Amino acid sequence: LIVEDEEAIRSGLMDLFVYHGYEVDYADDGRAGLDKALSGAFDLILLDVMLPGINGFEICERIREKEREQPIIMLTAKSSDEEIIQGLSLGADDYVAKPFSVAQLVLRVQAVLRRSRVVQSQQQTIALGEDVELDVLNLSARVGSRTVTFTRREMEILQYLHANAERPVSRAELLNKVWGYARDLDLETRTVDIHIAKLRRKIEQNPA
């Protein structure tokens, strides 16, 4: 599902993904995008931030209230750190800044789709120290006396870091193993840092 109000960009994206063999639906404003996102079944939602009616942030938040496993990539203004941080904090899997490389966008969509189809670990619970217990299947955790919830991407990060707890894990490794991006992909992104900061706020007592 492509949610984009600028006709030239929307048409170009639709042609691009049809060319690559995808079935594509679209919405040209926020209200239609939200309605389709909540009522349909989509492998991935490509969501612009600046939309008439309802902006992309609210749409992302509403989707996450209903479905924590839906892959979402947000389209943000290139220079707007605030948009990037807000979008990822609301649960987007990744962002692509405008103007974007068409080839890189396709690679990132393919990577997110590929990771979303990977069968997850059959281990249902994972203990992170004494105070945190992950419930992998329900995308949640007990943190002391609190219960917190995660998106699928956040849970994948925690699973990978737990499985490799005996050694340092780099940003590039997380992008490769969790997001599925090729190691040689020339990518400047704050996605990992923002996801890690959000996870620390959720599971640490003093995340500063």
Phi, psi and omega in degrees: 000124176255121178248102186206127184272338180281116189300319183297316179292315182299313181297320178297318179294319179297314178299319181300311185282331172297318178301325180273009171094013181266149168274129189236132169244166182212163170220142185252008172208170186295317182297313179296322179297316179296315180300315180292319182297322183277338184256343183257178176238109185238141177292329180201147175243124175259113197237116176286151179280308186273101182230147174289147177090285178230129182280168184297329179297313181295321178298314179301315180297317180294321177298315183293332176296330183260322189218109183273354182256356182293118176294131180225129170243129182260145174260118185240164173291138188304320187266004188262093175297325181298318179297316181298310182296316182296317181298313180291325179294332179277355173116006175295146178287325183198174176224156172231125184272138176277145351286143186246157173283125180300317181297318180292322178300314179299316180298321182287322175297315179299320181294315180296318178296318181297316180292326182292342182263355180289134177292129183281163178305142179279353177291119188277325180232144179226128178269126174250088185075199184275334191253355184234126176232119180275137170254096190296315185293325183264004178053050181214176178207151169264121179241097188063240179263001182262156169243128178239155180244157182228160166279167177301319181297317179299319179294321178298321177298312181298318179298317183291317179296322178295318181292339182238034186293342184278358183212160177293144177240125184275164174301315182299322179293318178296318178299324180285312188275328183262315180273339179084014180283144179298144181298330183267009178288123180282097191226121172256114184208147176259011184306311183297311183302317183290320176297318180295317179299319179295318179296320179298320178297328182282321191246350180259147178289319180229084188283359182294000000 
